[in-house]
Amino acid sequence: MGTKKSVSVLGLGRMGSALANALVGEGYEVLVWNRSADKATPVGAKRVGTPEEAFAAEVVVACLTNYDVLRPLLGNEIRTLVNLTSGTPQEARETARWAREHGVEYVDGVIMAVPQQIGTPGARVLFDGSENHHVLGAFGEPVYVGAEAGLAATYDLALLGVMWSVFGGYLQATALMEAAGVSPERFTPLVGDWLAEVGAMLPEMGQEVRRNDYETDVSAVDINVAGLRMLTEASREQGLDTALPQALHGLFLRAQQAGHGQHSVASVIEVIRK
Ligand SMILES: NC(=O)c1ccc[n+]([C@@H]2O[C@H](COP(=O)([O-])OP(=O)(O)OC[C@H]3O[C@@H](n4cnc5c(N)ncnc54)[C@H](OP(=O)(O)O)[C@@H]3O)[C@@H](O)[C@H]2O)c1
């Protein structure tokens, strides 16, 4: 064991195990607790039988399924809680309030990585609350997003929202190509290049959103409504599910109906903002 802080990890699921292993690798004295006995104890860590025993460590890292699991496990003997359990911004705020009321230092973090990336520079951990990131450096690159509780959880859901939209769009497209006899292996490389081009458009879109300025000589909402109707029809013709293109068509259509037909795609945010 090194001379570093003692750290407990509550939860030895896929992510919790990776976190505990990374802490051991960094020379922390690591205590671990898990509800069921079937999860292996990371080599170099010490297993404890109750969450209360885990609170003896200077820092308690919690990585559990959700806040419903986390809440009943918390105790005011904890000195510093680094909560890496995913949840809504409201759940993060409530836990921050609980921590304040019980004199517990609180860091709320979200892991933008899969377990296999933990401990590598590619793993970003966004966090709010206390500016001291404590042990987060062992997991990857800590990125402080601000003091306000719930901010990291908001970033998490916002970034995952982009990811899920891309995954959904990719799977719809792949099903459409499959129905046309084109394999995912043949189609996917084109998607990678296309995503890079689409990604390059986002800074400009972000500026339009910030300025509420939707003048465009590139691509207007009208033409995108027509395109989304075609995508919906093409999916239907192939007997595919149309929920996703229909939802997007509906969203863009409402922007068109609100008078944004000749405005840029960024104007769709006016419908989303309500
Ligand atoms: N995996 C990822 O790629 C990833 C990426 C970013 C963030 N996260 C977040 O990390 C958190 C953990 O994810 P995971 O992938 O590690 O999940 P997981 O493999 O399903 O592990 C869930 C953990 O929660 C524990 N748990 C569940 N219900 C419990 C209960 N009623 N009482 C006590 N403990 C309970 C499990 O204990 P048992 O072993 O006893 O069931 C296990 O330790 C989630 O909030 C997830 O969103 C995960």
CSV table of C-alpha atoms and ligand atoms in Angstrom, one decimal:
chain,number,residue,atom,x,y,z
A,1,MET,CA,0.0,0.0,0.0
A,2,GLY,CA,1.2,3.5,-0.7
A,3,THR,CA,0.9,6.6,1.5
A,4,LYS,CA,-2.2,7.8,-0.4
A,5,LYS,CA,-5.6,8.3,1.0
A,6,SER,CA,-7.9,5.4,1.9
A,7,VAL,CA,-10.8,5.1,-0.5
A,8,SER,CA,-13.9,2.9,-0.4
A,9,VAL,CA,-15.9,1.9,-3.5
A,10,LEU,CA,-19.6,1.0,-3.0
A,11,GLY,CA,-20.7,-1.2,-5.8
A,12,LEU,CA,-18.6,-3.8,-7.7
A,13,GLY,CA,-20.6,-3.9,-10.9
A,14,ARG,CA,-18.9,-3.4,-14.3
A,15,MET,CA,-18.0,0.2,-13.6
A,16,GLY,CA,-17.4,-0.1,-9.8
A,17,SER,CA,-14.9,-2.9,-10.3
A,18,ALA,CA,-13.0,-0.9,-12.9
A,19,LEU,CA,-12.9,2.1,-10.6
A,20,ALA,CA,-11.6,-0.1,-7.7
A,21,ASN,CA,-8.9,-1.7,-9.9
A,22,ALA,CA,-7.8,1.8,-11.0
A,23,LEU,CA,-7.5,3.0,-7.4
A,24,VAL,CA,-5.5,0.0,-6.4
A,25,GLY,CA,-3.2,0.6,-9.4
A,26,GLU,CA,-2.7,4.2,-8.3
A,27,GLY,CA,-1.5,3.0,-4.8
A,28,TYR,CA,-4.6,3.9,-2.8
A,29,GLU,CA,-5.7,1.8,0.1
A,30,VAL,CA,-8.9,0.5,-1.2
A,31,LEU,CA,-11.9,-0.9,0.7
A,32,VAL,CA,-14.8,-2.4,-1.4
A,33,TRP,CA,-18.4,-3.2,-0.6
A,34,ASN,CA,-20.9,-5.0,-2.8
A,35,ARG,CA,-24.4,-6.2,-2.0
A,36,SER,CA,-24.0,-9.7,-3.3
A,37,ALA,CA,-21.0,-11.9,-2.7
A,38,ASP,CA,-20.7,-13.2,-6.3
A,39,LYS,CA,-18.6,-10.2,-7.5
A,40,ALA,CA,-14.9,-10.8,-7.3
A,41,THR,CA,-12.8,-8.6,-5.0
A,42,PRO,CA,-10.3,-6.6,-7.0
A,43,VAL,CA,-6.7,-7.9,-6.3
A,44,GLY,CA,-5.2,-5.6,-3.7
A,45,ALA,CA,-8.5,-4.3,-2.3
A,46,LYS,CA,-10.0,-5.2,1.0
A,47,ARG,CA,-13.6,-6.4,1.1
A,48,VAL,CA,-15.9,-5.1,3.9
A,49,GLY,CA,-19.3,-6.6,4.9
A,50,THR,CA,-21.3,-3.4,5.3
A,51,PRO,CA,-21.5,0.1,3.8
A,52,GLU,CA,-20.8,1.5,7.3
A,53,GLU,CA,-17.5,-0.2,7.4
A,54,ALA,CA,-16.6,1.3,4.1
A,55,PHE,CA,-17.3,4.8,5.5
A,56,ALA,CA,-14.1,4.5,7.5
A,57,ALA,CA,-12.1,5.5,4.4
A,58,GLU,CA,-11.3,9.2,3.8
A,59,VAL,CA,-13.2,9.2,0.5
A,60,VAL,CA,-16.2,7.0,-0.5
A,61,VAL,CA,-16.8,6.5,-4.2
A,62,ALA,CA,-20.3,5.3,-5.0
A,63,CYS,CA,-21.0,3.6,-8.3
A,64,LEU,CA,-24.4,1.9,-8.1
A,65,THR,CA,-27.2,1.2,-10.5
A,66,ASN,CA,-29.2,4.4,-9.7
A,67,TYR,CA,-30.1,6.8,-6.9
A,68,ASP,CA,-32.8,4.5,-5.5
A,69,VAL,CA,-30.1,2.1,-4.7
A,70,LEU,CA,-27.7,4.7,-3.5
A,71,ARG,CA,-29.9,6.7,-1.1
A,72,PRO,CA,-30.6,4.0,1.6
A,73,LEU,CA,-26.9,3.2,1.7
A,74,LEU,CA,-25.7,6.7,2.6
A,75,GLY,CA,-24.7,7.5,6.2
A,76,ASN,CA,-23.5,10.7,7.8
A,77,GLU,CA,-20.2,9.1,8.9
A,78,ILE,CA,-19.0,9.6,5.3
A,79,ARG,CA,-16.4,12.4,5.1
A,80,THR,CA,-16.2,12.9,1.4
A,81,LEU,CA,-18.6,11.3,-1.1
A,82,VAL,CA,-17.6,11.0,-4.7
A,83,ASN,CA,-20.8,9.9,-6.3
A,84,LEU,CA,-20.4,8.4,-9.8
A,85,THR,CA,-23.9,6.9,-9.9
A,86,SER,CA,-25.9,8.1,-13.0
A,87,GLY,CA,-29.1,10.0,-12.3
A,88,THR,CA,-31.2,13.1,-13.1
A,89,PRO,CA,-30.0,16.6,-12.2
A,90,GLN,CA,-32.7,16.7,-9.6
A,91,GLU,CA,-31.5,13.5,-8.0
A,92,ALA,CA,-27.9,15.0,-7.9
A,93,ARG,CA,-29.2,18.2,-6.3
A,94,GLU,CA,-31.2,16.3,-3.6
A,95,THR,CA,-28.1,14.3,-2.8
A,96,ALA,CA,-25.9,17.4,-2.6
A,97,ARG,CA,-28.5,18.9,-0.2
A,98,TRP,CA,-28.4,15.7,1.9
A,99,ALA,CA,-24.6,16.0,2.0
A,100,ARG,CA,-24.7,19.7,3.0
A,101,GLU,CA,-27.1,18.9,5.8
A,102,HIS,CA,-25.0,16.1,7.1
A,103,GLY,CA,-21.6,17.8,6.8
A,104,VAL,CA,-20.4,15.5,4.0
A,105,GLU,CA,-18.1,17.0,1.3
A,106,TYR,CA,-19.8,16.1,-2.0
A,107,VAL,CA,-18.5,15.6,-5.5
A,108,ASP,CA,-21.0,14.6,-8.1
A,109,GLY,CA,-19.4,13.0,-11.2
A,110,VAL,CA,-20.4,11.4,-14.4
A,111,ILE,CA,-18.2,9.0,-16.3
A,112,MET,CA,-18.1,9.5,-20.1
A,113,ALA,CA,-16.4,6.2,-20.8
A,114,VAL,CA,-16.9,2.4,-20.6
A,115,PRO,CA,-15.3,0.3,-17.9
A,116,GLN,CA,-12.5,-0.8,-20.2
A,117,GLN,CA,-11.4,2.8,-20.7
A,118,ILE,CA,-11.1,3.6,-16.9
A,119,GLY,CA,-7.6,4.7,-16.0
A,120,THR,CA,-6.8,5.8,-19.5
A,121,PRO,CA,-6.5,9.5,-20.7
A,122,GLY,CA,-9.6,8.9,-23.0
A,123,ALA,CA,-11.9,8.5,-20.0
A,124,ARG,CA,-13.4,11.8,-19.0
A,125,VAL,CA,-15.1,12.3,-15.7
A,126,LEU,CA,-17.2,15.5,-15.6
A,127,PHE,CA,-17.8,16.7,-12.0
A,128,ASP,CA,-19.5,19.4,-10.1
A,129,GLY,CA,-19.8,20.4,-6.4
A,130,SER,CA,-16.5,20.5,-4.6
A,131,GLU,CA,-13.7,21.8,-6.9
A,132,ASN,CA,-11.3,19.3,-5.3
A,133,HIS,CA,-11.5,16.3,-7.6
A,134,HIS,CA,-10.0,14.0,-5.0
A,135,VAL,CA,-9.5,10.6,-6.5
A,136,LEU,CA,-11.1,11.2,-9.9
A,137,GLY,CA,-7.6,11.5,-11.6
A,138,ALA,CA,-7.2,7.8,-11.1
A,139,PHE,CA,-10.1,7.1,-13.4
A,140,GLY,CA,-9.1,9.4,-16.3
A,141,GLU,CA,-9.3,13.1,-17.0
A,142,PRO,CA,-11.3,15.0,-14.4
A,143,VAL,CA,-13.2,18.0,-15.9
A,144,TYR,CA,-14.8,20.4,-13.5
A,145,VAL,CA,-18.0,21.8,-14.9
A,146,GLY,CA,-19.0,24.2,-12.0
A,147,ALA,CA,-20.1,24.3,-8.4
A,148,GLU,CA,-23.8,24.0,-9.1
A,149,ALA,CA,-25.2,20.6,-8.1
A,150,GLY,CA,-26.9,18.8,-11.0
A,151,LEU,CA,-24.7,20.4,-13.7
A,152,ALA,CA,-22.6,17.3,-14.3
A,153,ALA,CA,-25.7,15.1,-14.5
A,154,THR,CA,-27.1,17.6,-17.1
A,155,TYR,CA,-24.0,17.3,-19.2
A,156,ASP,CA,-24.2,13.6,-18.9
A,157,LEU,CA,-27.8,13.3,-20.2
A,158,ALA,CA,-27.1,16.0,-22.9
A,159,LEU,CA,-24.1,14.2,-24.2
A,160,LEU,CA,-25.8,10.8,-24.0
A,161,GLY,CA,-28.8,12.3,-25.8
A,162,VAL,CA,-26.5,13.1,-28.7
A,163,MET,CA,-25.1,9.6,-28.6
A,164,TRP,CA,-28.5,7.9,-28.5
A,165,SER,CA,-29.7,10.1,-31.4
A,166,VAL,CA,-26.7,9.0,-33.4
A,167,PHE,CA,-27.1,5.4,-32.5
A,168,GLY,CA,-30.8,5.5,-33.4
A,169,GLY,CA,-30.1,7.3,-36.7
A,170,TYR,CA,-27.4,4.8,-37.5
A,171,LEU,CA,-29.5,1.7,-36.8
A,172,GLN,CA,-32.4,3.1,-38.9
A,173,ALA,CA,-30.0,3.8,-41.7
A,174,THR,CA,-28.4,0.4,-41.4
A,175,ALA,CA,-31.8,-1.3,-41.5
A,176,LEU,CA,-32.7,0.7,-44.6
A,177,MET,CA,-29.4,-0.2,-46.3
A,178,GLU,CA,-29.7,-3.9,-45.3
A,179,ALA,CA,-33.2,-4.0,-46.9
A,180,ALA,CA,-31.5,-2.6,-50.1
A,181,GLY,CA,-28.9,-5.5,-49.9
A,182,VAL,CA,-26.0,-3.4,-48.5
A,183,SER,CA,-24.2,-4.9,-45.5
A,184,PRO,CA,-23.2,-2.9,-42.4
A,185,GLU,CA,-19.6,-3.6,-43.3
A,186,ARG,CA,-20.0,-1.8,-46.6
A,187,PHE,CA,-22.1,1.0,-45.3
A,188,THR,CA,-20.5,1.9,-41.9
A,189,PRO,CA,-17.2,3.5,-43.2
A,190,LEU,CA,-19.3,6.1,-45.1
A,191,VAL,CA,-21.1,6.9,-41.9
A,192,GLY,CA,-17.9,7.6,-40.1
A,193,ASP,CA,-16.9,10.2,-42.7
A,194,TRP,CA,-20.4,11.6,-42.8
A,195,LEU,CA,-20.5,12.0,-39.0
A,196,ALA,CA,-17.2,14.0,-39.1
A,197,GLU,CA,-18.7,16.4,-41.6
A,198,VAL,CA,-21.9,16.7,-39.6
A,199,GLY,CA,-19.9,17.3,-36.4
A,200,ALA,CA,-18.0,20.1,-38.2
A,201,MET,CA,-21.3,21.9,-38.7
A,202,LEU,CA,-22.2,22.0,-35.0
A,203,PRO,CA,-20.1,25.1,-33.9
A,204,GLU,CA,-21.8,27.2,-36.5
A,205,MET,CA,-25.2,25.8,-35.4
A,206,GLY,CA,-24.4,26.6,-31.8
A,207,GLN,CA,-23.6,30.2,-32.7
A,208,GLU,CA,-26.9,30.6,-34.6
A,209,VAL,CA,-28.7,29.2,-31.5
A,210,ARG,CA,-26.9,31.6,-29.1
A,211,ARG,CA,-27.7,34.6,-31.4
A,212,ASN,CA,-31.2,33.4,-32.3
A,213,ASP,CA,-30.2,34.2,-35.8
A,214,TYR,CA,-31.4,31.7,-38.3
A,215,GLU,CA,-30.7,33.3,-41.7
A,216,THR,CA,-29.2,30.7,-44.0
A,217,ASP,CA,-27.9,30.2,-47.5
A,218,VAL,CA,-27.1,26.5,-46.8
A,219,SER,CA,-30.1,24.4,-45.9
A,220,ALA,CA,-33.6,25.6,-44.9
A,221,VAL,CA,-36.1,23.8,-42.7
A,222,ASP,CA,-38.5,23.3,-45.7
A,223,ILE,CA,-36.0,21.1,-47.5
A,224,ASN,CA,-35.3,19.0,-44.4
A,225,VAL,CA,-39.0,18.5,-43.7
A,226,ALA,CA,-39.3,17.1,-47.3
A,227,GLY,CA,-36.3,14.9,-46.7
A,228,LEU,CA,-37.6,13.5,-43.5
A,229,ARG,CA,-40.9,12.7,-45.1
A,230,MET,CA,-39.0,10.8,-47.8
A,231,LEU,CA,-37.0,8.9,-45.2
A,232,THR,CA,-40.2,8.0,-43.4
A,233,GLU,CA,-41.8,6.8,-46.6
A,234,ALA,CA,-38.7,4.8,-47.7
A,235,SER,CA,-38.6,3.1,-44.3
A,236,ARG,CA,-42.3,2.3,-44.5
A,237,GLU,CA,-41.9,0.9,-48.1
A,238,GLN,CA,-39.3,-1.5,-46.7
A,239,GLY,CA,-41.6,-2.6,-43.9
A,240,LEU,CA,-39.3,-1.0,-41.3
A,241,ASP,CA,-40.3,0.8,-38.1
A,242,THR,CA,-40.9,4.5,-38.8
A,243,ALA,CA,-41.1,5.8,-35.2
A,244,LEU,CA,-37.7,7.6,-35.3
A,245,PRO,CA,-38.0,9.3,-38.8
A,246,GLN,CA,-41.6,10.2,-37.9
A,247,ALA,CA,-40.6,11.8,-34.7
A,248,LEU,CA,-38.0,13.9,-36.4
A,249,HIS,CA,-40.4,14.7,-39.3
A,250,GLY,CA,-42.9,15.9,-36.7
A,251,LEU,CA,-40.4,18.1,-34.9
A,252,PHE,CA,-39.2,19.8,-38.1
A,253,LEU,CA,-42.7,20.1,-39.4
A,254,ARG,CA,-43.7,22.0,-36.3
A,255,ALA,CA,-40.8,24.4,-36.9
A,256,GLN,CA,-42.0,24.9,-40.5
A,257,GLN,CA,-45.5,25.5,-39.3
A,258,ALA,CA,-44.2,28.1,-36.7
A,259,GLY,CA,-42.8,30.1,-39.6
A,260,HIS,CA,-39.3,28.8,-39.8
A,261,GLY,CA,-39.5,27.1,-43.2
A,262,GLN,CA,-36.9,29.4,-44.8
A,263,HIS,CA,-34.8,29.5,-41.6
A,264,SER,CA,-31.8,27.3,-40.9
A,265,VAL,CA,-32.1,23.9,-39.1
A,266,ALA,CA,-30.9,25.6,-35.9
A,267,SER,CA,-34.3,27.3,-35.7
A,268,VAL,CA,-35.9,23.9,-34.7
A,269,ILE,CA,-34.6,24.8,-31.2
A,270,GLU,CA,-37.4,27.3,-31.0
A,271,VAL,CA,-39.9,24.4,-31.0
A,272,ILE,CA,-37.8,22.5,-28.5
A,273,ARG,CA,-37.5,25.5,-26.2
A,274,LYS,CA,-41.3,26.0,-26.4
B,1,LIG,N1,-21.0,0.5,-17.5
B,1,LIG,C1,-20.8,1.6,-18.2
B,1,LIG,O1,-20.3,1.6,-19.3
B,1,LIG,C2,-21.1,2.9,-17.5
B,1,LIG,C3,-20.6,4.1,-18.1
B,1,LIG,C4,-20.8,5.3,-17.5
B,1,LIG,C5,-21.6,5.3,-16.3
B,1,LIG,N2,-22.0,4.2,-15.7
B,1,LIG,C6,-22.8,4.3,-14.5
B,1,LIG,O2,-22.2,3.6,-13.5
B,1,LIG,C7,-23.2,3.0,-12.6
B,1,LIG,C8,-23.0,1.5,-12.4
B,1,LIG,O3,-23.1,0.9,-13.7
B,1,LIG,P1,-22.5,-0.6,-13.9
B,1,LIG,O4,-22.3,-0.7,-15.4
B,1,LIG,O5,-21.4,-0.8,-13.0
B,1,LIG,O6,-23.8,-1.4,-13.5
B,1,LIG,P2,-23.9,-2.9,-13.0
B,1,LIG,O7,-22.7,-3.7,-13.6
B,1,LIG,O8,-25.2,-3.4,-13.3
B,1,LIG,O9,-23.6,-2.8,-11.4
B,1,LIG,C9,-24.6,-2.3,-10.6
B,1,LIG,C10,-24.1,-2.2,-9.2
B,1,LIG,O10,-25.2,-1.7,-8.3
B,1,LIG,C11,-25.4,-2.7,-7.3
B,1,LIG,N3,-26.8,-2.8,-6.9
B,1,LIG,C12,-27.9,-2.9,-7.7
B,1,LIG,N4,-29.0,-2.9,-7.0
B,1,LIG,C13,-28.7,-2.8,-5.7
B,1,LIG,C14,-29.4,-2.8,-4.4
B,1,LIG,N5,-30.7,-2.8,-4.4
B,1,LIG,N6,-28.6,-2.7,-3.3
B,1,LIG,C15,-27.3,-2.6,-3.3
B,1,LIG,N7,-26.5,-2.6,-4.5
B,1,LIG,C16,-27.2,-2.7,-5.6
B,1,LIG,C17,-25.0,-4.0,-7.9
B,1,LIG,O11,-24.7,-4.9,-6.8
B,1,LIG,P3,-25.0,-6.5,-7.0
B,1,LIG,O12,-23.7,-7.0,-7.6
B,1,LIG,O13,-25.3,-7.0,-5.7
B,1,LIG,O14,-26.1,-6.7,-8.0
B,1,LIG,C18,-23.7,-3.6,-8.6
B,1,LIG,O15,-22.6,-3.4,-7.7
B,1,LIG,C19,-24.6,3.3,-13.2
B,1,LIG,O16,-25.2,4.5,-12.7
B,1,LIG,C20,-24.2,3.6,-14.7
B,1,LIG,O17,-25.1,4.5,-15.4
B,1,LIG,C21,-21.8,3.0,-16.3
